[in-house]
Short mmCIF file of C-alpha atoms in Angstrom, two decimals:
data_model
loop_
_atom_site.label_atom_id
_atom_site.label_comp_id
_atom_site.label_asym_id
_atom_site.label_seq_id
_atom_site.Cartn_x
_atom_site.Cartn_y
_atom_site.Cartn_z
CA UNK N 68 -8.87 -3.21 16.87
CA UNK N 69 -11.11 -4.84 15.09
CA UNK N 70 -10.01 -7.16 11.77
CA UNK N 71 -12.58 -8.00 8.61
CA UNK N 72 -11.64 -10.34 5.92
CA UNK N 73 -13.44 -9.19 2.42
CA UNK N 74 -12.54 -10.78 -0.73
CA UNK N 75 -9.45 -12.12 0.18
CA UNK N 76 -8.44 -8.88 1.78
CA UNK N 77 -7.63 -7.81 5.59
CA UNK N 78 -8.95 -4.51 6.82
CA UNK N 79 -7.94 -3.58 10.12
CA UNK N 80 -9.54 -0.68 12.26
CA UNK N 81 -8.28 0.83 15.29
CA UNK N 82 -10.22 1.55 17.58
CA UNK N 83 -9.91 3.98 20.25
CA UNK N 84 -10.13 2.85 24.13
CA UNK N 85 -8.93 5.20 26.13
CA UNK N 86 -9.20 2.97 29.65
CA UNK N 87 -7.73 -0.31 27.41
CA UNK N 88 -3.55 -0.31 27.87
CA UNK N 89 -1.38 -0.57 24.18
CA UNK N 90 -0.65 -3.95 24.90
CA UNK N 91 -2.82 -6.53 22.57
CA UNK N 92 -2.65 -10.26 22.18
CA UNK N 93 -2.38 -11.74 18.78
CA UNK N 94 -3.62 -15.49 18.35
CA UNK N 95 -2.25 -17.17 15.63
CA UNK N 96 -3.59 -20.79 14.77
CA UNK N 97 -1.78 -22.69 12.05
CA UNK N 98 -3.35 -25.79 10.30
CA UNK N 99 -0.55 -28.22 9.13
CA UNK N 100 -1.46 -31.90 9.03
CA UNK N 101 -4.26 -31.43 11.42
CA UNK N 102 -2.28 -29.76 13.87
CA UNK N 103 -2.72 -26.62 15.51
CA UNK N 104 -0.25 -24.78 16.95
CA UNK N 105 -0.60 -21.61 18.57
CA UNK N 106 1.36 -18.48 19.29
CA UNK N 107 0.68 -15.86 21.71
CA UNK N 108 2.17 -12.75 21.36
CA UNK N 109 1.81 -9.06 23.45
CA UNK N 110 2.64 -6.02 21.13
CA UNK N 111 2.55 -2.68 21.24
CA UNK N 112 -0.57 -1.36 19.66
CA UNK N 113 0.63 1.83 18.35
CA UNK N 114 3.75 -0.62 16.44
CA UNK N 115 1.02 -2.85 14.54
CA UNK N 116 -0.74 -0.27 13.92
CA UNK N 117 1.64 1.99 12.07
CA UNK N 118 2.71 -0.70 10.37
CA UNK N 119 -0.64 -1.31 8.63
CA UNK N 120 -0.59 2.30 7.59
CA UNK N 121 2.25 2.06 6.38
CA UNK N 122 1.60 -0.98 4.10
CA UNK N 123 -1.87 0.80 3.17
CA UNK N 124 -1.59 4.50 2.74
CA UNK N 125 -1.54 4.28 -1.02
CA UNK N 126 -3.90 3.42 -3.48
CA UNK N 127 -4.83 0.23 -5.17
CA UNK N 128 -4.06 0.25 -9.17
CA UNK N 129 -3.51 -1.85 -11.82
CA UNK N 130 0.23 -2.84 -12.23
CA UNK N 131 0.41 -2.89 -15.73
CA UNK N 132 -1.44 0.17 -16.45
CA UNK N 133 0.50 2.37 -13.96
CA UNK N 134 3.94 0.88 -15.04
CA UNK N 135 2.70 2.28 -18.44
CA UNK N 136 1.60 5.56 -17.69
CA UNK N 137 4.97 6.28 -15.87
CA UNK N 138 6.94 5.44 -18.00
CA UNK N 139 5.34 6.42 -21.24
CA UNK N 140 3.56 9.90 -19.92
CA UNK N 141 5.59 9.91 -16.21
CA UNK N 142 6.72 13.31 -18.00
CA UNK N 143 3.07 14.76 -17.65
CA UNK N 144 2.29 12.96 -14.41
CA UNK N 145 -0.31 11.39 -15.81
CA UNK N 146 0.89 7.68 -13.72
CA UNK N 147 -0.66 10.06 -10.26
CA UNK N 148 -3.61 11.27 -12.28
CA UNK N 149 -4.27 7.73 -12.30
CA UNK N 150 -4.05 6.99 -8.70
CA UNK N 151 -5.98 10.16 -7.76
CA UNK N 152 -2.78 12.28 -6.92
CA UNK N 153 -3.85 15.30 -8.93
CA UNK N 154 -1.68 17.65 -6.80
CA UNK N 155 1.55 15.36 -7.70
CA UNK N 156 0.19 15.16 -11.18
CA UNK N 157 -0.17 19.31 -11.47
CA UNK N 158 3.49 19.60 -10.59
CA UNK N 159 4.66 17.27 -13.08
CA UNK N 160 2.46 18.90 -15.53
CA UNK N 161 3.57 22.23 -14.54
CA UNK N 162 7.62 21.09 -14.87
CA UNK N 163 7.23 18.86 -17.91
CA UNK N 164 9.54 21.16 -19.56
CA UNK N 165 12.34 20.57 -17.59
CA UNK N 166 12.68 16.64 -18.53
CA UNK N 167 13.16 15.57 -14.66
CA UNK N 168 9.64 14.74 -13.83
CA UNK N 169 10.16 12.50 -17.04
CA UNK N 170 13.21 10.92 -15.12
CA UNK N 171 11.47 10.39 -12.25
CA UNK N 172 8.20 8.89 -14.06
CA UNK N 173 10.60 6.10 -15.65
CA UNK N 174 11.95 4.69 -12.12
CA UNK N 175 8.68 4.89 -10.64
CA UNK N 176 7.14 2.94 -13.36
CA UNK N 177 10.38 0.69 -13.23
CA UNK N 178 9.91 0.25 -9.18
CA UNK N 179 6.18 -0.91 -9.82
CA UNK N 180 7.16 -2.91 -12.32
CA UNK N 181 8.68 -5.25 -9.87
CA UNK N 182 6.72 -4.88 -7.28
CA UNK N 183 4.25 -8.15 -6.37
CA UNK N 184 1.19 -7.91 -7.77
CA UNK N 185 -2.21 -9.49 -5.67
CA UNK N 186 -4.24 -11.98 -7.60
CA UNK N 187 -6.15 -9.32 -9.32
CA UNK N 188 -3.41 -7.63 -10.98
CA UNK N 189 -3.43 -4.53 -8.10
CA UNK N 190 -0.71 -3.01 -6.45
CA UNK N 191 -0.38 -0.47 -4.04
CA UNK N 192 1.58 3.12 -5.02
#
């Protein structure tokens, strides 16, 4: 696994070792008053893992700007057109008529709305 930090973000690759067991361990160093204290923990690989993908299957977009697309056009999709979903955004098109991709654009753009937002404004949908 190997871990970059780039403009205040973590990327995290897995990498494949077929001869390496699932079992990792995770140094963490904390600097309080000049103190370090560390922590050694053995995970499972395959755990951390899918919880990174998890946390970063979506795509990066501006808070405000999605909040206002779903819930002023979430009846035409046009909130996934923004994050690149244009099969999502077809089928919303496609059932505009029947006022529930409308319903559903409003609570999505209400969910984002409280999501945390990172220092640049982006969340991830």
């Amino acid at each position: 696994m190997e871990v970059h930090q780039f403009d205040g973000e973590i990327i995290i690759n897995k990498i494949k070792n077929p001869s390496s067991d699932d079992k990792i361990n995770i140094n963490i160093i904390s600097e309080n008053k000049n103190e370090n204290n560390s922590i050694n923990q053995n995970t499972n690989m395959n755990t951390l893992v899918d919880v990174f993908v998890s946390q970063g299957t979506g795509k990066r977009v501006n808070k405000w700007i999605y909040v206002t697309l779903a819930i002023l056009l979430g009846s035409i999709g046009a909130h996934h057109f923004y994050t690149g979903d244009t099969r999502r955004g077809m089928w919303y098109l496609l059932l505009s008529w029947t006022m529930v991709p409308a319903l559903f654009g409003f609570f999505q753009g209400l969910s984002a709305a409280f999501q945390p937002a990172d220092e640049l404004g982006m969340i991830i949908v």
